[in-house]
Amino acid sequence: MILVIRPDASLEQIEHVIERVKELGFTPHVSRGETRTIVGVIGDERKPQTENFSAIPGVEQVLSIMKPFKLASREFHKEDSAVYVGKVKVGGGSLAMIAGPCAVESYEVMDTVAKYVKAGGANILRGGAFKPRTSPYSFQGMGEDGLKILRDVGDKYDMPVVTEVMDPRQVDLVCRYADMLQLGARNMQNFDLLKEVGRAKKPVLMKRGMSATVKDMLMSAEYILAEGNKDVVLCERGVRSFEDSTRNMLDMSAVPNVKGQSHLPIIVDPSHATGRPDLIPSMCRASVAAGADGVHVEVHNCPEKAMSDGPQALLPHQFLDLMGDLRRLAAALDREFWAPEQN
Ligand SMILES: O=C[C@H](O)[C@H](O)COP(=O)(O)O
Ligand SMILES: C=C(OP(=O)(O)O)C(=O)O
């Protein structure tokens, strides 16, 4: 349920609304839009006192949100939300380019790749220190040593960093090094992890589960929002299908589909979606054209030596070409990639 606050309501009245919502046993979530303040009321709406909400001074309207996700819904927040990752604005008209190697492998590789992606115009650096691998015998990531490298290299190139957290017990540790927490496809419905990152004070990049529906994805985002973390960016990264010429099936319609239902930014990861460098540039362009708030790609200076996902990595020169194309496309659509000058 949402309480639409009167435009002329005083701050005291809004505070009073919030207090009453709590007293009635619900959790309030306040969304201050450009023209309206809205209070999301989360809890069991079958409680008898809910009709009293309309009697609270300052409340103009009480609306029921029919969708199972509430805080993630457009009804709760009409305007597109923007999420800040360090200084970088993601969403609300500003495009993100998240790039870097699949895994943090060494200082040298991280530094080399970061130098190239920064030069190309990437605004967020990625690299996994905890890797979710299909095989227990595959490289599992460098753990805290990898986080330290990622942080150092991010600082060197003045780029915020995003890295995956796989377990609720890792959240504090990863928060000490990262600017954004990545929740991987394999963990999109790890509900304890969702709750834990929901309590963290860092933005979250939540990837779509490999057999999750758009609704499942929005319900998972709701877990994070319901814990108080409003900074969630969704990521379409393809779903499993019968098609075996690509790693996954990229669901490009998820972008406008999510945008119709939710205010949260959504980016696309054509690297994991296709697994094919020959398809990544066109799918990046399609993502921007479809209205995505950014793109996520893997880049490696020597894919044949990469410790994970080498075959899908773009080479540095391919990344530079891609960024040139994407900038031109973005400009034609009256959009732009966030760049440090905008700060
Ligand atoms: O490293 C990245 C992911 O963990 C990777 O895509 C997992 O896939 P794999 O372990 O099947 O190679
Ligand atoms: C493992 C990753 O991707 P996904 O969770 O989409 O498979 C990744 O981005 O490192």
Tab-separated table of C-alpha atoms and ligand atoms in Angstrom:
chain	number	residue	atom	x	y	z
A	1	MET	CA	0.000	0.000	0.000
A	2	ILE	CA	1.184	3.547	-0.589
A	3	LEU	CA	0.200	6.769	1.104
A	4	VAL	CA	0.314	9.765	-1.205
A	5	ILE	CA	1.193	12.817	0.883
A	6	ARG	CA	-0.541	16.134	0.200
A	7	PRO	CA	1.756	18.554	-1.667
A	8	ASP	CA	1.237	21.166	1.081
A	9	ALA	CA	1.855	18.762	4.002
A	10	SER	CA	4.359	20.073	6.558
A	11	LEU	CA	7.484	18.156	7.571
A	12	GLU	CA	5.882	17.563	10.991
A	13	GLN	CA	2.853	16.009	9.322
A	14	ILE	CA	5.068	13.719	7.245
A	15	GLU	CA	6.976	12.696	10.383
A	16	HIS	CA	3.645	12.026	12.085
A	17	VAL	CA	2.512	9.831	9.166
A	18	ILE	CA	5.738	7.829	9.458
A	19	GLU	CA	5.282	7.407	13.220
A	20	ARG	CA	1.647	6.290	12.836
A	21	VAL	CA	2.627	3.748	10.177
A	22	LYS	CA	5.175	2.304	12.621
A	23	GLU	CA	2.727	2.343	15.524
A	24	LEU	CA	0.256	0.361	13.445
A	25	GLY	CA	2.902	-2.315	12.992
A	26	PHE	CA	4.034	-1.537	9.449
A	27	THR	CA	7.392	-0.491	8.025
A	28	PRO	CA	7.391	2.901	6.280
A	29	HIS	CA	9.573	3.586	3.218
A	30	VAL	CA	9.653	7.204	2.164
A	31	SER	CA	10.138	8.214	-1.455
A	32	ARG	CA	10.590	11.937	-2.065
A	33	GLY	CA	9.903	12.640	-5.745
A	34	GLU	CA	10.235	15.967	-7.518
A	35	THR	CA	6.598	16.811	-6.967
A	36	ARG	CA	5.299	14.301	-4.448
A	37	THR	CA	6.285	12.475	-1.296
A	38	ILE	CA	5.035	8.942	-1.042
A	39	VAL	CA	5.182	6.628	1.944
A	40	GLY	CA	5.296	2.934	1.107
A	41	VAL	CA	3.630	0.851	3.803
A	42	ILE	CA	5.045	-2.625	4.035
A	43	GLY	CA	3.362	-5.276	6.124
A	44	ASP	CA	0.242	-7.373	6.287
A	45	GLU	CA	-2.401	-5.243	4.572
A	46	ARG	CA	-5.209	-7.415	5.936
A	47	LYS	CA	-4.760	-5.776	9.340
A	48	PRO	CA	-8.016	-4.065	10.329
A	49	GLN	CA	-6.490	-0.646	11.073
A	50	THR	CA	-5.391	0.007	7.493
A	51	GLU	CA	-8.516	2.041	6.742
A	52	ASN	CA	-7.335	4.540	9.377
A	53	PHE	CA	-4.450	5.579	7.162
A	54	SER	CA	-6.652	7.949	5.178
A	55	ALA	CA	-7.518	9.788	8.415
A	56	ILE	CA	-3.927	10.742	9.208
A	57	PRO	CA	-3.399	14.485	8.591
A	58	GLY	CA	-1.275	15.095	5.504
A	59	VAL	CA	-2.362	11.898	3.740
A	60	GLU	CA	-4.134	12.681	0.485
A	61	GLN	CA	-4.713	9.195	-0.897
A	62	VAL	CA	-4.272	5.573	0.117
A	63	LEU	CA	-3.523	3.285	-2.802
A	64	SER	CA	-3.132	-0.440	-2.906
A	65	ILE	CA	-0.249	-1.720	-5.027
A	66	MET	CA	-1.545	-4.773	-6.796
A	67	LYS	CA	1.883	-6.013	-7.872
A	68	PRO	CA	3.643	-8.428	-5.508
A	69	PHE	CA	6.681	-6.154	-5.512
A	70	LYS	CA	5.897	-2.800	-3.914
A	71	LEU	CA	9.006	-0.687	-3.316
A	72	ALA	CA	10.436	-1.729	-6.673
A	73	SER	CA	7.254	-0.741	-8.493
A	74	ARG	CA	6.562	2.314	-10.628
A	75	GLU	CA	3.490	2.985	-8.543
A	76	PHE	CA	5.705	3.589	-5.516
A	77	HIS	CA	8.189	5.807	-7.364
A	78	LYS	CA	7.022	7.353	-10.630
A	79	GLU	CA	10.338	8.824	-11.813
A	80	ASP	CA	13.303	6.696	-12.903
A	81	SER	CA	15.638	6.190	-9.962
A	82	ALA	CA	19.327	6.967	-10.252
A	83	VAL	CA	21.901	5.083	-8.206
A	84	TYR	CA	25.279	6.622	-7.362
A	85	VAL	CA	28.290	4.329	-7.374
A	86	GLY	CA	30.927	6.580	-5.899
A	87	LYS	CA	30.511	9.677	-8.065
A	88	VAL	CA	29.119	7.770	-11.026
A	89	LYS	CA	25.428	8.217	-11.699
A	90	VAL	CA	23.686	5.116	-13.034
A	91	GLY	CA	20.178	5.647	-14.373
A	92	GLY	CA	18.049	8.764	-14.503
A	93	GLY	CA	19.422	9.441	-18.008
A	94	SER	CA	23.057	8.659	-17.229
A	95	LEU	CA	24.701	5.601	-18.777
A	96	ALA	CA	27.144	3.317	-16.984
A	97	MET	CA	29.863	1.265	-18.629
A	98	ILE	CA	31.031	-1.406	-16.214
A	99	ALA	CA	34.119	-3.137	-17.578
A	100	GLY	CA	37.032	-5.226	-16.431
A	101	PRO	CA	38.265	-8.791	-16.304
A	102	CYS	CA	36.035	-11.593	-15.135
A	103	ALA	CA	38.285	-12.279	-12.165
A	104	VAL	CA	40.979	-10.384	-10.353
A	105	GLU	CA	43.990	-12.537	-11.257
A	106	SER	CA	46.986	-10.384	-10.385
A	107	TYR	CA	47.867	-6.728	-9.888
A	108	GLU	CA	49.451	-6.616	-13.350
A	109	VAL	CA	46.426	-7.916	-15.263
A	110	MET	CA	44.024	-5.742	-13.281
A	111	ASP	CA	46.184	-2.677	-13.826
A	112	THR	CA	46.591	-3.308	-17.563
A	113	VAL	CA	42.896	-3.922	-18.166
A	114	ALA	CA	41.888	-0.938	-16.021
A	115	LYS	CA	44.222	1.344	-17.961
A	116	TYR	CA	42.537	0.353	-21.238
A	117	VAL	CA	38.944	0.436	-20.069
A	118	LYS	CA	39.480	3.789	-18.368
A	119	ALA	CA	40.989	5.168	-21.585
A	120	GLY	CA	37.963	3.878	-23.491
A	121	GLY	CA	35.542	5.631	-21.150
A	122	ALA	CA	34.392	2.904	-18.780
A	123	ASN	CA	33.194	4.547	-15.602
A	124	ILE	CA	33.009	1.558	-13.191
A	125	LEU	CA	35.692	-1.127	-12.886
A	126	ARG	CA	34.757	-4.760	-12.301
A	127	GLY	CA	36.650	-7.869	-11.227
A	128	GLY	CA	35.597	-10.887	-9.197
A	129	ALA	CA	37.528	-11.859	-6.083
A	130	PHE	CA	35.007	-14.521	-5.054
A	131	LYS	CA	34.076	-16.490	-8.156
A	132	PRO	CA	30.962	-18.672	-8.446
A	133	ARG	CA	32.311	-21.535	-10.566
A	134	THR	CA	30.435	-24.513	-11.946
A	135	SER	CA	33.349	-26.790	-11.106
A	136	PRO	CA	34.986	-26.899	-7.691
A	137	TYR	CA	38.282	-27.433	-9.523
A	138	SER	CA	38.057	-24.135	-11.453
A	139	PHE	CA	39.753	-20.968	-10.202
A	140	GLN	CA	37.696	-19.737	-7.252
A	141	GLY	CA	39.094	-16.218	-7.021
A	142	MET	CA	41.779	-14.536	-4.935
A	143	GLY	CA	39.501	-13.641	-2.027
A	144	GLU	CA	40.630	-10.703	0.120
A	145	ASP	CA	43.933	-10.357	-1.759
A	146	GLY	CA	41.885	-9.838	-4.919
A	147	LEU	CA	39.706	-7.242	-3.204
A	148	LYS	CA	42.819	-5.295	-2.182
A	149	ILE	CA	44.131	-5.312	-5.749
A	150	LEU	CA	40.782	-4.214	-7.140
A	151	ARG	CA	40.604	-1.343	-4.628
A	152	ASP	CA	44.171	-0.202	-5.327
A	153	VAL	CA	43.688	-0.259	-9.076
A	154	GLY	CA	40.290	1.447	-8.822
A	155	ASP	CA	41.891	4.216	-6.775
A	156	LYS	CA	44.796	4.511	-9.195
A	157	TYR	CA	42.430	5.137	-12.135
A	158	ASP	CA	39.850	7.009	-10.064
A	159	MET	CA	37.150	4.464	-10.818
A	160	PRO	CA	34.608	3.019	-8.396
A	161	VAL	CA	34.751	-0.766	-8.232
A	162	VAL	CA	32.111	-3.503	-8.257
A	163	THR	CA	32.752	-7.073	-7.193
A	164	GLU	CA	30.680	-10.120	-6.378
A	165	VAL	CA	29.703	-11.201	-2.899
A	166	MET	CA	28.606	-14.830	-2.691
A	167	ASP	CA	27.789	-15.382	0.944
A	168	PRO	CA	26.142	-13.300	3.691
A	169	ARG	CA	29.287	-13.781	5.796
A	170	GLN	CA	31.387	-12.022	3.148
A	171	VAL	CA	29.299	-8.858	3.009
A	172	ASP	CA	31.210	-6.856	5.662
A	173	LEU	CA	34.535	-7.790	4.137
A	174	VAL	CA	33.515	-6.912	0.581
A	175	CYS	CA	31.983	-3.632	1.798
A	176	ARG	CA	35.396	-2.598	3.139
A	177	TYR	CA	36.859	-2.639	-0.397
A	178	ALA	CA	34.067	-2.248	-2.939
A	179	ASP	CA	31.924	0.702	-3.994
A	180	MET	CA	29.188	-1.602	-5.265
A	181	LEU	CA	28.246	-5.165	-4.325
A	182	GLN	CA	27.470	-7.578	-7.128
A	183	LEU	CA	24.917	-10.265	-6.523
A	184	GLY	CA	25.468	-12.900	-9.184
A	185	ALA	CA	22.935	-14.778	-11.281
A	186	ARG	CA	23.476	-17.923	-9.233
A	187	ASN	CA	22.557	-16.084	-6.061
A	188	MET	CA	19.595	-14.020	-7.199
A	189	GLN	CA	17.332	-16.072	-4.977
A	190	ASN	CA	19.710	-16.548	-2.076
A	191	PHE	CA	17.319	-14.802	0.247
A	192	ASP	CA	19.669	-14.534	3.227
A	193	LEU	CA	22.230	-12.877	0.984
A	194	LEU	CA	19.611	-10.516	-0.447
A	195	LYS	CA	18.632	-9.478	3.085
A	196	GLU	CA	22.248	-8.998	4.118
A	197	VAL	CA	23.117	-6.767	1.153
A	198	GLY	CA	19.821	-4.983	1.841
A	199	ARG	CA	21.251	-3.991	5.223
A	200	ALA	CA	24.593	-2.913	3.743
A	201	LYS	CA	25.298	0.720	3.003
A	202	LYS	CA	26.505	0.088	-0.545
A	203	PRO	CA	24.724	0.076	-3.893
A	204	VAL	CA	23.948	-3.364	-5.279
A	205	LEU	CA	24.209	-4.706	-8.821
A	206	MET	CA	21.753	-7.587	-8.877
A	207	LYS	CA	21.961	-9.932	-11.839
A	208	ARG	CA	19.005	-11.857	-13.194
A	209	GLY	CA	19.003	-15.514	-12.240
A	210	MET	CA	19.624	-17.835	-15.146
A	211	SER	CA	16.103	-19.214	-15.028
A	212	ALA	CA	14.376	-16.328	-13.314
A	213	THR	CA	11.401	-14.478	-14.717
A	214	VAL	CA	11.310	-10.689	-14.753
A	215	LYS	CA	8.866	-10.894	-11.870
A	216	ASP	CA	11.241	-13.133	-9.897
A	217	MET	CA	13.984	-10.561	-10.490
A	218	LEU	CA	11.828	-7.720	-9.229
A	219	MET	CA	10.775	-9.759	-6.194
A	220	SER	CA	14.440	-10.345	-5.368
A	221	ALA	CA	15.137	-6.632	-5.691
A	222	GLU	CA	12.224	-6.094	-3.329
A	223	TYR	CA	14.063	-8.105	-0.657
A	224	ILE	CA	16.972	-5.667	-0.832
A	225	LEU	CA	14.752	-2.582	-0.856
A	226	ALA	CA	12.619	-3.888	2.004
A	227	GLU	CA	15.733	-4.021	4.209
A	228	GLY	CA	16.287	-0.307	3.588
A	229	ASN	CA	18.839	-0.309	0.766
A	230	LYS	CA	17.336	1.816	-2.008
A	231	ASP	CA	20.332	1.614	-4.327
A	232	VAL	CA	19.658	-1.367	-6.535
A	233	VAL	CA	20.665	-1.665	-10.189
A	234	LEU	CA	19.272	-4.655	-12.065
A	235	CYS	CA	21.205	-6.544	-14.710
A	236	GLU	CA	19.830	-8.614	-17.571
A	237	ARG	CA	22.458	-11.277	-18.375
A	238	GLY	CA	20.493	-13.795	-20.362
A	239	VAL	CA	18.589	-16.873	-19.321
A	240	ARG	CA	19.066	-20.546	-20.073
A	241	SER	CA	17.310	-21.805	-23.183
A	242	PHE	CA	17.368	-24.571	-25.788
A	243	GLU	CA	19.603	-22.410	-27.989
A	244	ASP	CA	23.130	-23.641	-27.627
A	245	SER	CA	25.012	-21.391	-30.027
A	246	THR	CA	25.119	-18.684	-27.366
A	247	ARG	CA	25.961	-19.136	-23.691
A	248	ASN	CA	22.549	-17.868	-22.604
A	249	MET	CA	19.565	-16.292	-24.370
A	250	LEU	CA	19.654	-12.509	-24.021
A	251	ASP	CA	16.186	-11.245	-23.173
A	252	MET	CA	16.392	-7.717	-24.517
A	253	SER	CA	12.692	-7.172	-23.896
A	254	ALA	CA	13.495	-7.353	-20.179
A	255	VAL	CA	14.788	-3.784	-20.435
A	256	PRO	CA	11.549	-2.038	-21.481
A	257	ASN	CA	9.596	-4.682	-19.564
A	258	VAL	CA	11.341	-3.755	-16.302
A	259	LYS	CA	11.178	-0.057	-17.095
A	260	GLY	CA	7.413	-0.279	-17.480
A	261	GLN	CA	7.003	-1.921	-14.098
A	262	SER	CA	9.822	-0.522	-12.006
A	263	HIS	CA	11.733	2.690	-11.359
A	264	LEU	CA	15.024	0.837	-10.799
A	265	PRO	CA	17.878	1.240	-13.291
A	266	ILE	CA	18.602	-1.790	-15.449
A	267	ILE	CA	21.794	-2.525	-17.344
A	268	VAL	CA	22.673	-5.391	-19.701
A	269	ASP	CA	25.610	-7.814	-19.613
A	270	PRO	CA	26.087	-9.123	-23.179
A	271	SER	CA	29.315	-10.898	-22.139
A	272	HIS	CA	27.598	-13.496	-19.963
A	273	ALA	CA	24.447	-13.405	-22.088
A	274	THR	CA	26.115	-14.400	-25.349
A	275	GLY	CA	29.521	-15.696	-24.268
A	276	ARG	CA	30.723	-14.556	-27.710
A	277	PRO	CA	32.927	-11.557	-28.429
A	278	ASP	CA	31.591	-11.420	-32.013
A	279	LEU	CA	28.072	-10.784	-30.686
A	280	ILE	CA	28.884	-8.528	-27.737
A	281	PRO	CA	29.219	-5.199	-29.633
A	282	SER	CA	25.882	-5.501	-31.429
A	283	MET	CA	24.141	-6.566	-28.225
A	284	CYS	CA	25.687	-3.607	-26.383
A	285	ARG	CA	24.320	-1.278	-29.045
A	286	ALA	CA	20.928	-2.988	-28.856
A	287	SER	CA	20.962	-2.544	-25.065
A	288	VAL	CA	21.485	1.195	-25.283
A	289	ALA	CA	18.861	1.435	-28.047
A	290	ALA	CA	16.401	-0.541	-25.899
A	291	GLY	CA	16.752	2.017	-23.120
A	292	ALA	CA	19.159	0.270	-20.753
A	293	ASP	CA	20.935	2.439	-18.205
A	294	GLY	CA	24.280	0.923	-19.009
A	295	VAL	CA	26.253	-2.027	-20.174
A	296	HIS	CA	28.539	-4.517	-18.454
A	297	VAL	CA	31.346	-6.197	-20.399
A	298	GLU	CA	34.360	-8.332	-19.658
A	299	VAL	CA	37.720	-7.277	-21.065
A	300	HIS	CA	41.074	-9.050	-20.865
A	301	ASN	CA	44.450	-8.152	-22.337
A	302	CYS	CA	45.223	-11.829	-22.996
A	303	PRO	CA	42.000	-13.892	-23.027
A	304	GLU	CA	43.831	-17.140	-23.702
A	305	LYS	CA	45.522	-16.820	-20.309
A	306	ALA	CA	42.414	-15.642	-18.398
A	307	MET	CA	41.613	-17.723	-15.347
A	308	SER	CA	37.881	-17.568	-16.005
A	309	ASP	CA	35.619	-16.696	-18.912
A	310	GLY	CA	38.533	-16.008	-21.314
A	311	PRO	CA	36.564	-16.995	-24.442
A	312	GLN	CA	33.996	-14.255	-23.878
A	313	ALA	CA	36.448	-11.447	-23.074
A	314	LEU	CA	36.841	-8.498	-25.427
A	315	LEU	CA	40.361	-7.436	-26.290
A	316	PRO	CA	41.283	-3.874	-25.330
A	317	HIS	CA	41.128	-2.594	-28.910
A	318	GLN	CA	37.684	-4.180	-29.369
A	319	PHE	CA	36.556	-2.399	-26.229
A	320	LEU	CA	37.829	0.947	-27.517
A	321	ASP	CA	35.972	0.479	-30.818
A	322	LEU	CA	32.837	-0.534	-28.959
A	323	MET	CA	32.919	2.555	-26.770
A	324	GLY	CA	33.288	4.791	-29.823
A	325	ASP	CA	30.183	3.218	-31.370
A	326	LEU	CA	28.218	3.387	-28.136
A	327	ARG	CA	29.043	7.047	-27.572
A	328	ARG	CA	27.804	7.933	-31.059
A	329	LEU	CA	24.660	5.900	-30.563
A	330	ALA	CA	24.020	7.416	-27.132
A	331	ALA	CA	24.450	10.929	-28.528
A	332	ALA	CA	21.925	10.178	-31.284
A	333	LEU	CA	19.496	9.115	-28.566
A	334	ASP	CA	20.237	12.221	-26.522
A	335	ARG	CA	21.921	10.249	-23.767
A	336	GLU	CA	25.483	10.004	-22.536
A	337	PHE	CA	27.880	7.871	-20.559
A	338	TRP	CA	28.726	9.384	-17.202
A	339	ALA	CA	32.204	10.918	-17.374
A	340	PRO	CA	34.320	12.521	-14.623
A	341	GLU	CA	33.838	16.006	-16.144
A	342	GLN	CA	30.162	15.766	-15.219
A	343	ASN	CA	31.000	15.835	-11.554
B	1	LIG	O1	33.688	-16.414	-13.520
B	1	LIG	C1	32.603	-16.041	-13.874
B	1	LIG	C2	31.520	-16.898	-13.597
B	1	LIG	O2	31.720	-17.418	-12.378
B	1	LIG	C3	31.513	-17.881	-14.681
B	1	LIG	O3	30.757	-17.304	-15.707
B	1	LIG	C4	31.049	-19.197	-14.193
B	1	LIG	O4	31.058	-20.085	-15.183
B	1	LIG	P1	31.884	-21.426	-15.166
B	1	LIG	O5	32.398	-21.684	-13.800
B	1	LIG	O6	30.880	-22.416	-15.639
B	1	LIG	O7	33.024	-21.227	-16.108
B	2	LIG	C1	29.626	-14.558	-12.594
B	2	LIG	C2	29.273	-13.447	-13.218
B	2	LIG	O1	28.148	-13.281	-13.916
B	2	LIG	P1	26.739	-14.029	-13.752
B	2	LIG	O2	26.415	-14.005	-12.300
B	2	LIG	O3	25.823	-13.208	-14.586
B	2	LIG	O4	26.925	-15.397	-14.288
B	2	LIG	C3	30.154	-12.277	-13.222
B	2	LIG	O5	29.709	-11.198	-13.659
B	2	LIG	O6	31.301	-12.411	-12.788
